[in-house]
Amino acid sequence: MENPFDDAYFMKRALQEAEQAFDKNEVPIGAVIVCKNKIIARAHNLTEMLNDVTAHAEMQAFTSASDFLGGKYLKDCTLYVTLEPCQMCAGASYWSQIGKIVFGARDEQRGFMNMKTQLHPKTKVVSGVLEDECSKILTQFFVEKRNLN
């Protein structure tokens, strides 16, 4: 029997969060954290609204998931995020000991892979899930931003 709760399913939920960020004029990055096929945290960028450079989707999701679970370690969880985590978010994922990170689009400039940021040794990484859709919303956002200025 096919599992309907695959990486694409949960990445679509992260894309819904990115759409909410887009609607709020935030950089459209969304994240969900899943534990045992259940979404336990949903988040999107809030850096503009909160006037906080650390209010990335992943950081918001880590806090929410930890609150939900009642502990700081997310060993049995998976982070789905529409853009490759930056160095800060990768560092937070290290400390949370998240079990798996699945991301859509690569961030060639600020992504943790190019920065050579180390993740927790037990964290698995999957990249490129719904990459086109994840890239498209970011491209659309920045094209619209440039056209307004």
Tab-separated table of N, CA and C in Angstrom:
chain	number	residue	atom	x	y	z
A	1	MET	N	0.836	-1.183	0.000
A	1	MET	CA	0.000	0.000	0.000
A	1	MET	C	0.880	1.245	0.000
A	2	GLU	N	0.550	2.199	-0.835
A	2	GLU	CA	1.327	3.429	-0.949
A	2	GLU	C	1.034	4.353	0.228
A	3	ASN	N	2.091	4.958	0.748
A	3	ASN	CA	1.946	5.897	1.858
A	3	ASN	C	1.595	7.277	1.296
A	4	PRO	N	0.388	7.798	1.601
A	4	PRO	CA	0.023	9.122	1.087
A	4	PRO	C	0.806	10.245	1.769
A	5	PHE	N	1.418	9.946	2.899
A	5	PHE	CA	2.155	10.953	3.660
A	5	PHE	C	3.643	10.885	3.329
A	6	ASP	N	3.964	11.172	2.066
A	6	ASP	CA	5.355	11.156	1.642
A	6	ASP	C	5.950	12.554	1.733
A	7	ASP	N	7.199	12.686	1.319
A	7	ASP	CA	7.872	13.979	1.412
A	7	ASP	C	7.147	15.058	0.606
A	8	ALA	N	6.622	14.714	-0.551
A	8	ALA	CA	5.906	15.705	-1.372
A	8	ALA	C	4.648	16.197	-0.655
A	9	TYR	N	3.939	15.309	0.012
A	9	TYR	CA	2.738	15.689	0.749
A	9	TYR	C	3.061	16.773	1.786
A	10	PHE	N	4.091	16.527	2.587
A	10	PHE	CA	4.424	17.481	3.643
A	10	PHE	C	5.075	18.750	3.090
A	11	MET	N	5.798	18.635	1.967
A	11	MET	CA	6.366	19.838	1.361
A	11	MET	C	5.244	20.744	0.843
A	12	LYS	N	4.168	20.160	0.376
A	12	LYS	CA	3.016	20.975	-0.041
A	12	LYS	C	2.454	21.763	1.136
A	13	ARG	N	2.470	21.177	2.320
A	13	ARG	CA	2.019	21.891	3.523
A	13	ARG	C	2.978	23.049	3.839
A	14	ALA	N	4.272	22.808	3.651
A	14	ALA	CA	5.257	23.888	3.853
A	14	ALA	C	5.046	24.990	2.818
A	15	LEU	N	4.706	24.626	1.601
A	15	LEU	CA	4.418	25.622	0.561
A	15	LEU	C	3.198	26.469	0.926
A	16	GLN	N	2.220	25.873	1.574
A	16	GLN	CA	1.064	26.648	2.040
A	16	GLN	C	1.504	27.711	3.043
A	17	GLU	N	2.462	27.356	3.882
A	17	GLU	CA	3.008	28.335	4.829
A	17	GLU	C	3.759	29.438	4.083
A	18	ALA	N	4.508	29.056	3.055
A	18	ALA	CA	5.234	30.056	2.251
A	18	ALA	C	4.259	31.022	1.596
A	19	GLU	N	3.112	30.515	1.152
A	19	GLU	CA	2.091	31.379	0.550
A	19	GLU	C	1.561	32.383	1.577
A	20	GLN	N	1.416	31.969	2.822
A	20	GLN	CA	0.982	32.895	3.873
A	20	GLN	C	2.016	33.999	4.080
A	21	ALA	N	3.292	33.612	4.055
A	21	ALA	CA	4.354	34.614	4.184
A	21	ALA	C	4.296	35.591	3.013
A	22	PHE	N	4.107	35.074	1.816
A	22	PHE	CA	4.012	35.909	0.610
A	22	PHE	C	2.902	36.942	0.781
A	23	ASP	N	1.758	36.490	1.262
A	23	ASP	CA	0.606	37.377	1.452
A	23	ASP	C	0.868	38.462	2.503
A	24	LYS	N	1.813	38.213	3.407
A	24	LYS	CA	2.158	39.182	4.458
A	24	LYS	C	3.364	40.041	4.062
A	25	ASN	N	3.792	39.898	2.806
A	25	ASN	CA	4.961	40.625	2.302
A	25	ASN	C	6.247	40.215	3.014
A	26	GLU	N	6.281	38.955	3.454
A	26	GLU	CA	7.487	38.354	4.029
A	26	GLU	C	8.147	37.509	2.945
A	27	VAL	N	9.451	37.302	3.031
A	27	VAL	CA	10.104	36.384	2.099
A	27	VAL	C	9.387	35.040	2.240
A	28	PRO	N	8.856	34.506	1.126
A	28	PRO	CA	7.966	33.343	1.207
A	28	PRO	C	8.680	32.002	1.416
A	29	ILE	N	9.013	31.778	2.659
A	29	ILE	CA	9.598	30.501	3.061
A	29	ILE	C	8.680	29.912	4.124
A	30	GLY	N	8.330	28.650	3.934
A	30	GLY	CA	7.455	27.967	4.873
A	30	GLY	C	8.091	26.702	5.392
A	31	ALA	N	7.641	26.283	6.566
A	31	ALA	CA	8.174	25.079	7.194
A	31	ALA	C	7.088	24.366	7.978
A	32	VAL	N	7.198	23.060	8.013
A	32	VAL	CA	6.396	22.249	8.924
A	32	VAL	C	7.328	21.228	9.557
A	33	ILE	N	6.991	20.836	10.770
A	33	ILE	CA	7.717	19.754	11.433
A	33	ILE	C	6.725	18.632	11.675
A	34	VAL	N	7.176	17.433	11.312
A	34	VAL	CA	6.327	16.245	11.340
A	34	VAL	C	6.923	15.207	12.282
A	35	CYS	N	6.052	14.592	13.054
A	35	CYS	CA	6.449	13.492	13.927
A	35	CYS	C	5.409	12.386	13.773
A	36	LYS	N	5.851	11.224	13.369
A	36	LYS	CA	4.960	10.066	13.171
A	36	LYS	C	3.795	10.406	12.230
A	37	ASN	N	4.132	11.003	11.088
A	37	ASN	CA	3.162	11.377	10.048
A	37	ASN	C	2.127	12.403	10.507
A	38	LYS	N	2.432	13.139	11.571
A	38	LYS	CA	1.529	14.177	12.054
A	38	LYS	C	2.282	15.507	12.089
A	39	ILE	N	1.677	16.545	11.539
A	39	ILE	CA	2.278	17.872	11.604
A	39	ILE	C	2.111	18.396	13.022
A	40	ILE	N	3.244	18.684	13.661
A	40	ILE	CA	3.198	19.190	15.036
A	40	ILE	C	3.568	20.671	15.102
A	41	ALA	N	4.057	21.228	13.993
A	41	ALA	CA	4.406	22.651	13.950
A	41	ALA	C	4.300	23.154	12.518
A	42	ARG	N	3.774	24.358	12.374
A	42	ARG	CA	3.670	25.052	11.088
A	42	ARG	C	4.220	26.454	11.299
A	43	ALA	N	4.972	26.932	10.306
A	43	ALA	CA	5.538	28.275	10.460
A	43	ALA	C	5.951	28.837	9.107
A	44	HIS	N	6.098	30.154	9.090
A	44	HIS	CA	6.635	30.838	7.921
A	44	HIS	C	7.440	32.034	8.416
A	45	ASN	N	8.195	32.612	7.503
A	45	ASN	CA	9.023	33.758	7.877
A	45	ASN	C	8.177	34.861	8.500
A	46	LEU	N	8.701	35.447	9.558
A	46	LEU	CA	8.053	36.578	10.229
A	46	LEU	C	9.061	37.680	10.540
A	47	THR	N	10.141	37.746	9.772
A	47	THR	CA	11.212	38.698	10.073
A	47	THR	C	10.755	40.145	9.971
A	48	GLU	N	9.893	40.448	9.004
A	48	GLU	CA	9.410	41.826	8.841
A	48	GLU	C	8.378	42.171	9.914
A	49	MET	N	7.422	41.284	10.106
A	49	MET	CA	6.351	41.529	11.066
A	49	MET	C	6.891	41.689	12.492
A	50	LEU	N	7.848	40.844	12.849
A	50	LEU	CA	8.399	40.874	14.206
A	50	LEU	C	9.629	41.777	14.318
A	51	ASN	N	10.090	42.295	13.168
A	51	ASN	CA	11.300	43.111	13.143
A	51	ASN	C	12.440	42.357	13.828
A	52	ASP	N	12.611	41.110	13.423
A	52	ASP	CA	13.553	40.191	14.065
A	52	ASP	C	14.237	39.354	12.990
A	53	VAL	N	15.533	39.551	12.811
A	53	VAL	CA	16.263	38.823	11.769
A	53	VAL	C	16.335	37.321	12.038
A	54	THR	N	16.044	36.899	13.249
A	54	THR	CA	16.087	35.467	13.564
A	54	THR	C	14.734	34.775	13.390
A	55	ALA	N	13.715	35.493	12.976
A	55	ALA	CA	12.362	34.924	12.895
A	55	ALA	C	12.133	34.172	11.584
A	56	HIS	N	13.093	33.320	11.239
A	56	HIS	CA	12.969	32.484	10.045
A	56	HIS	C	11.927	31.394	10.292
A	57	ALA	N	11.391	30.866	9.215
A	57	ALA	CA	10.367	29.818	9.303
A	57	ALA	C	10.841	28.645	10.150
A	58	GLU	N	12.077	28.221	9.932
A	58	GLU	CA	12.597	27.067	10.663
A	58	GLU	C	12.679	27.351	12.159
A	59	MET	N	13.139	28.539	12.517
A	59	MET	CA	13.285	28.892	13.932
A	59	MET	C	11.920	28.910	14.619
A	60	GLN	N	10.932	29.473	13.926
A	60	GLN	CA	9.570	29.496	14.468
A	60	GLN	C	9.045	28.062	14.640
A	61	ALA	N	9.337	27.220	13.653
A	61	ALA	CA	8.867	25.825	13.705
A	61	ALA	C	9.550	25.042	14.820
A	62	PHE	N	10.855	25.252	15.016
A	62	PHE	CA	11.561	24.549	16.098
A	62	PHE	C	10.939	24.887	17.448
A	63	THR	N	10.678	26.159	17.669
A	63	THR	CA	10.088	26.589	18.944
A	63	THR	C	8.716	25.961	19.141
A	64	SER	N	7.899	26.006	18.091
A	64	SER	CA	6.550	25.456	18.179
A	64	SER	C	6.575	23.947	18.420
A	65	ALA	N	7.438	23.236	17.714
A	65	ALA	CA	7.523	21.778	17.873
A	65	ALA	C	8.012	21.408	19.272
A	66	SER	N	8.993	22.133	19.768
A	66	SER	CA	9.503	21.862	21.120
A	66	SER	C	8.421	22.103	22.168
A	67	ASP	N	7.659	23.171	21.975
A	67	ASP	CA	6.537	23.437	22.884
A	67	ASP	C	5.523	22.299	22.833
A	68	PHE	N	5.214	21.842	21.619
A	68	PHE	CA	4.229	20.771	21.455
A	68	PHE	C	4.693	19.489	22.151
A	69	LEU	N	5.971	19.147	21.955
A	69	LEU	CA	6.496	17.898	22.512
A	69	LEU	C	6.878	18.015	23.986
A	70	GLY	N	7.056	19.247	24.462
A	70	GLY	CA	7.457	19.430	25.849
A	70	GLY	C	8.932	19.145	26.085
A	71	GLY	N	9.737	19.268	25.043
A	71	GLY	CA	11.180	19.048	25.178
A	71	GLY	C	11.913	19.680	24.017
A	72	LYS	N	13.214	19.886	24.190
A	72	LYS	CA	13.981	20.615	23.181
A	72	LYS	C	14.539	19.747	22.063
A	73	TYR	N	14.539	18.440	22.214
A	73	TYR	CA	15.111	17.575	21.189
A	73	TYR	C	14.039	17.045	20.247
A	74	LEU	N	14.357	17.091	18.964
A	74	LEU	CA	13.404	16.700	17.920
A	74	LEU	C	13.936	15.503	17.131
A	75	LYS	N	14.515	14.550	17.834
A	75	LYS	CA	15.191	13.400	17.214
A	75	LYS	C	14.285	12.587	16.303
A	76	ASP	N	13.033	12.461	16.652
A	76	ASP	CA	12.107	11.631	15.882
A	76	ASP	C	11.267	12.447	14.907
A	77	CYS	N	11.712	13.656	14.603
A	77	CYS	CA	10.936	14.570	13.764
A	77	CYS	C	11.644	14.860	12.451
A	78	THR	N	10.850	15.347	11.502
A	78	THR	CA	11.365	15.786	10.209
A	78	THR	C	10.941	17.225	9.974
A	79	LEU	N	11.908	18.051	9.574
A	79	LEU	CA	11.648	19.428	9.172
A	79	LEU	C	11.486	19.452	7.661
A	80	TYR	N	10.360	19.982	7.193
A	80	TYR	CA	10.133	20.235	5.772
A	80	TYR	C	10.178	21.735	5.595
A	81	VAL	N	11.054	22.212	4.724
A	81	VAL	CA	11.198	23.650	4.522
A	81	VAL	C	11.406	23.920	3.038
A	82	THR	N	10.801	24.999	2.558
A	82	THR	CA	10.779	25.267	1.122
A	82	THR	C	12.115	25.734	0.562
A	83	LEU	N	12.983	26.264	1.408
A	83	LEU	CA	14.307	26.711	0.976
A	83	LEU	C	15.362	26.101	1.890
A	84	GLU	N	16.475	25.728	1.312
A	84	GLU	CA	17.592	25.186	2.087
A	84	GLU	C	17.887	26.076	3.291
A	85	PRO	N	17.978	25.507	4.476
A	85	PRO	CA	18.229	26.319	5.669
A	85	PRO	C	19.547	27.090	5.590
A	86	CYS	N	19.530	28.265	6.185
A	86	CYS	CA	20.747	29.074	6.282
A	86	CYS	C	21.619	28.505	7.407
A	87	GLN	N	22.751	29.139	7.599
A	87	GLN	CA	23.685	28.708	8.628
A	87	GLN	C	23.058	28.768	10.029
A	88	MET	N	22.308	29.823	10.324
A	88	MET	CA	21.675	29.955	11.633
A	88	MET	C	20.674	28.826	11.871
A	89	CYS	N	19.825	28.583	10.889
A	89	CYS	CA	18.793	27.554	11.051
A	89	CYS	C	19.398	26.154	11.083
A	90	ALA	N	20.460	25.950	10.312
A	90	ALA	CA	21.164	24.661	10.359
A	90	ALA	C	21.781	24.457	11.742
A	91	GLY	N	22.325	25.532	12.308
A	91	GLY	CA	22.874	25.443	13.661
A	91	GLY	C	21.809	25.087	14.678
A	92	ALA	N	20.644	25.707	14.550
A	92	ALA	CA	19.533	25.380	15.458
A	92	ALA	C	19.091	23.938	15.268
A	93	SER	N	19.114	23.468	14.015
A	93	SER	CA	18.729	22.071	13.769
A	93	SER	C	19.739	21.124	14.423
A	94	TYR	N	21.004	21.526	14.424
A	94	TYR	CA	22.039	20.726	15.096
A	94	TYR	C	21.689	20.573	16.576
A	95	TRP	N	21.387	21.699	17.221
A	95	TRP	CA	21.121	21.656	18.658
A	95	TRP	C	19.815	20.945	18.978
A	96	SER	N	18.842	21.004	18.065
A	96	SER	CA	17.572	20.300	18.293
A	96	SER	C	17.707	18.802	18.028
A	97	GLN	N	18.802	18.420	17.353
A	97	GLN	CA	19.049	17.031	16.972
A	97	GLN	C	17.936	16.473	16.088
A	98	ILE	N	17.381	17.334	15.232
A	98	ILE	CA	16.293	16.899	14.350
A	98	ILE	C	16.730	15.675	13.553
A	99	GLY	N	15.814	14.738	13.380
A	99	GLY	CA	16.147	13.485	12.721
A	99	GLY	C	16.361	13.598	11.217
A	100	LYS	N	15.600	14.503	10.589
A	100	LYS	CA	15.666	14.601	9.127
A	100	LYS	C	15.280	16.013	8.700
A	101	ILE	N	15.951	16.495	7.673
A	101	ILE	CA	15.605	17.769	7.052
A	101	ILE	C	15.315	17.500	5.584
A	102	VAL	N	14.155	17.964	5.129
A	102	VAL	CA	13.773	17.860	3.720
A	102	VAL	C	13.555	19.288	3.232
A	103	PHE	N	14.288	19.674	2.184
A	103	PHE	CA	14.078	21.023	1.660
A	103	PHE	C	13.819	20.988	0.168
A	104	GLY	N	13.178	22.069	-0.304
A	104	GLY	CA	12.818	22.163	-1.709
A	104	GLY	C	13.922	22.768	-2.544
A	105	ALA	N	14.026	24.098	-2.523
A	105	ALA	CA	14.977	24.818	-3.368
A	105	ALA	C	16.323	24.979	-2.659
A	106	ARG	N	17.388	24.958	-3.441
A	106	ARG	CA	18.732	25.239	-2.917
A	106	ARG	C	18.906	26.740	-2.736
A	107	ASP	N	19.700	27.118	-1.760
A	107	ASP	CA	20.112	28.509	-1.587
A	107	ASP	C	21.612	28.540	-1.831
A	108	GLU	N	21.979	28.838	-3.068
A	108	GLU	CA	23.388	28.785	-3.474
A	108	GLU	C	24.256	29.792	-2.728
A	109	GLN	N	23.667	30.899	-2.269
A	109	GLN	CA	24.457	31.937	-1.591
A	109	GLN	C	24.543	31.745	-0.088
A	110	ARG	N	23.414	31.453	0.541
A	110	ARG	CA	23.378	31.442	2.007
A	110	ARG	C	23.018	30.087	2.616
A	111	GLY	N	22.855	29.078	1.794
A	111	GLY	CA	22.468	27.769	2.295
A	111	GLY	C	23.570	27.096	3.103
A	112	PHE	N	23.165	26.233	4.020
A	112	PHE	CA	24.122	25.585	4.908
A	112	PHE	C	25.092	24.683	4.172
A	113	MET	N	24.692	24.146	3.012
A	113	MET	CA	25.588	23.235	2.299
A	113	MET	C	26.802	23.988	1.741
A	114	ASN	N	26.582	25.142	1.121
A	114	ASN	CA	27.702	25.943	0.618
A	114	ASN	C	28.534	26.525	1.740
A	115	MET	N	27.885	26.830	2.851
A	115	MET	CA	28.598	27.389	4.005
A	115	MET	C	29.350	26.302	4.784
A	116	LYS	N	29.088	25.052	4.400
A	116	LYS	CA	29.726	23.898	5.045
A	116	LYS	C	29.393	23.807	6.539
A	117	THR	N	28.172	24.217	6.882
A	117	THR	CA	27.697	24.132	8.260
A	117	THR	C	27.412	22.666	8.581
A	118	GLN	N	27.894	22.227	9.710
A	118	GLN	CA	27.708	20.839	10.117
A	118	GLN	C	26.345	20.646	10.777
A	119	LEU	N	25.652	19.612	10.351
A	119	LEU	CA	24.412	19.208	11.009
A	119	LEU	C	24.746	18.144	12.048
A	120	HIS	N	23.768	17.808	12.854
A	120	HIS	CA	23.964	16.719	13.807
A	120	HIS	C	24.310	15.458	13.017
A	121	PRO	N	25.231	14.654	13.502
A	121	PRO	CA	25.653	13.462	12.744
A	121	PRO	C	24.522	12.494	12.393
A	122	LYS	N	23.454	12.484	13.168
A	122	LYS	CA	22.348	11.557	12.895
A	122	LYS	C	21.264	12.162	12.008
A	123	THR	N	21.391	13.453	11.657
A	123	THR	CA	20.385	14.102	10.824
A	123	THR	C	20.555	13.693	9.370
A	124	LYS	N	19.474	13.198	8.786
A	124	LYS	CA	19.458	12.863	7.358
A	124	LYS	C	18.960	14.079	6.590
A	125	VAL	N	19.421	14.230	5.346
A	125	VAL	CA	19.020	15.369	4.512
A	125	VAL	C	18.522	14.863	3.164
A	126	VAL	N	17.381	15.410	2.743
A	126	VAL	CA	16.832	15.153	1.411
A	126	VAL	C	16.610	16.519	0.773
A	127	SER	N	17.104	16.700	-0.439
A	127	SER	CA	16.949	17.991	-1.108
A	127	SER	C	16.177	17.831	-2.409
A	128	GLY	N	15.651	18.947	-2.889
A	128	GLY	CA	15.011	18.978	-4.201
A	128	GLY	C	13.568	18.514	-4.242
A	129	VAL	N	12.912	18.374	-3.098
A	129	VAL	CA	11.508	17.936	-3.086
A	129	VAL	C	10.629	19.130	-3.490
A	130	LEU	N	9.895	18.977	-4.574
A	130	LEU	CA	9.071	20.042	-5.160
A	130	LEU	C	9.904	21.310	-5.396
A	131	GLU	N	11.111	21.105	-5.851
A	131	GLU	CA	12.062	22.203	-6.042
A	131	GLU	C	11.516	23.299	-6.949
A	132	ASP	N	10.876	22.924	-8.046
A	132	ASP	CA	10.357	23.931	-8.979
A	132	ASP	C	9.311	24.823	-8.322
A	133	GLU	N	8.377	24.223	-7.594
A	133	GLU	CA	7.333	24.986	-6.924
A	133	GLU	C	7.919	25.904	-5.847
A	134	CYS	N	8.901	25.374	-5.111
A	134	CYS	CA	9.528	26.158	-4.046
A	134	CYS	C	10.326	27.323	-4.621
A	135	SER	N	10.999	27.100	-5.720
A	135	SER	CA	11.764	28.178	-6.373
A	135	SER	C	10.837	29.223	-6.979
A	136	LYS	N	9.735	28.763	-7.550
A	136	LYS	CA	8.823	29.659	-8.260
A	136	LYS	C	8.255	30.746	-7.341
A	137	ILE	N	7.824	30.381	-6.149
A	137	ILE	CA	7.220	31.370	-5.251
A	137	ILE	C	8.260	32.407	-4.807
A	138	LEU	N	9.491	31.976	-4.601
A	138	LEU	CA	10.557	32.916	-4.233
A	138	LEU	C	10.872	33.864	-5.389
A	139	THR	N	10.992	33.304	-6.587
A	139	THR	CA	11.268	34.126	-7.772
A	139	THR	C	10.162	35.143	-7.988
A	140	GLN	N	8.923	34.691	-7.886
A	140	GLN	CA	7.774	35.590	-8.065
A	140	GLN	C	7.813	36.732	-7.053
A	141	PHE	N	8.112	36.419	-5.808
A	141	PHE	CA	8.167	37.429	-4.749
A	141	PHE	C	9.197	38.509	-5.077
A	142	PHE	N	10.407	38.087	-5.449
A	142	PHE	CA	11.469	39.063	-5.691
A	142	PHE	C	11.270	39.828	-6.995
A	143	VAL	N	10.654	39.216	-8.001
A	143	VAL	CA	10.317	39.949	-9.229
A	143	VAL	C	9.322	41.052	-8.905
A	144	GLU	N	8.300	40.726	-8.125
A	144	GLU	CA	7.304	41.729	-7.736
A	144	GLU	C	7.933	42.828	-6.883
A	145	LYS	N	8.848	42.481	-5.980
A	145	LYS	CA	9.530	43.463	-5.142
A	145	LYS	C	10.303	44.456	-6.019
A	146	ARG	N	11.055	43.917	-6.992
A	146	ARG	CA	11.851	44.786	-7.876
A	146	ARG	C	10.975	45.689	-8.704
A	147	ASN	N	9.833	45.186	-9.153
A	147	ASN	CA	8.929	45.986	-9.990
A	147	ASN	C	8.256	47.104	-9.217
A	148	LEU	N	8.131	46.951	-7.903
A	148	LEU	CA	7.527	47.996	-7.076
A	148	LEU	C	8.508	49.116	-6.752
A	149	ASN	N	9.787	48.804	-6.834
A	149	ASN	CA	10.809	49.818	-6.470
A	149	ASN	C	11.323	50.561	-7.663
